[in-house]
Amino acid sequence: MSLDKQESAIFTTVYAYALMQSLIQATLLISSISLLRVQAETCRQASSF
């Protein structure tokens, strides 16, 4: 089973796209977790006053 050049180019493009999507999702997840942490910290400080 051999891939011709066009097929391997398509495969590479799809793979790169999927990788990029997962990186974006990971970044969004991390930033939302950080945001939640900051909000929780702010709430804790506000309630201690």
CSV table of C-alpha atoms in Angstrom, one decimal:
chain,number,residue,atom,x,y,z
A,1,MET,CA,0.0,0.0,0.0
A,2,SER,CA,1.7,3.2,-1.2
A,3,LEU,CA,0.5,6.7,-0.8
A,4,ASP,CA,1.0,9.0,-3.7
A,5,LYS,CA,2.2,12.6,-3.2
A,6,GLN,CA,-1.2,14.2,-3.2
A,7,GLU,CA,-2.6,11.7,-0.7
A,8,SER,CA,0.3,12.2,1.7
A,9,ALA,CA,0.0,16.0,1.4
A,10,ILE,CA,-3.7,15.8,2.3
A,11,PHE,CA,-2.9,13.5,5.2
A,12,THR,CA,-0.2,15.8,6.5
A,13,THR,CA,-2.6,18.8,6.2
A,14,VAL,CA,-5.4,17.0,8.1
A,15,TYR,CA,-3.0,15.9,10.7
A,16,ALA,CA,-1.6,19.4,11.2
A,17,TYR,CA,-5.1,20.8,11.4
A,18,ALA,CA,-6.2,18.3,14.0
A,19,LEU,CA,-3.0,19.0,16.0
A,20,MET,CA,-3.7,22.7,15.9
A,21,GLN,CA,-7.3,22.2,17.0
A,22,SER,CA,-6.2,20.2,20.0
A,23,LEU,CA,-3.6,22.8,20.9
A,24,ILE,CA,-6.3,25.5,20.7
A,25,GLN,CA,-8.6,23.5,22.9
A,26,ALA,CA,-5.9,22.8,25.5
A,27,THR,CA,-5.0,26.5,25.6
A,28,LEU,CA,-8.7,27.5,26.1
A,29,LEU,CA,-9.1,24.8,28.8
A,30,ILE,CA,-6.0,26.0,30.7
A,31,SER,CA,-7.0,29.7,30.4
A,32,SER,CA,-10.5,29.0,31.7
A,33,ILE,CA,-9.1,27.0,34.6
A,34,SER,CA,-6.8,29.9,35.4
A,35,LEU,CA,-9.7,32.3,35.2
A,36,LEU,CA,-11.8,30.1,37.6
A,37,ARG,CA,-8.9,30.0,40.1
A,38,VAL,CA,-8.5,33.8,40.0
A,39,GLN,CA,-12.3,34.2,40.6
A,40,ALA,CA,-12.2,31.8,43.5
A,41,GLU,CA,-9.3,33.6,45.0
A,42,THR,CA,-11.0,36.9,44.6
A,43,CYS,CA,-14.2,35.6,46.2
A,44,ARG,CA,-12.2,34.2,49.1
A,45,GLN,CA,-10.4,37.5,49.7
A,46,ALA,CA,-13.7,39.4,49.4
A,47,SER,CA,-15.4,37.2,52.0
A,48,SER,CA,-12.5,37.5,54.5
A,49,PHE,CA,-13.0,41.2,54.8
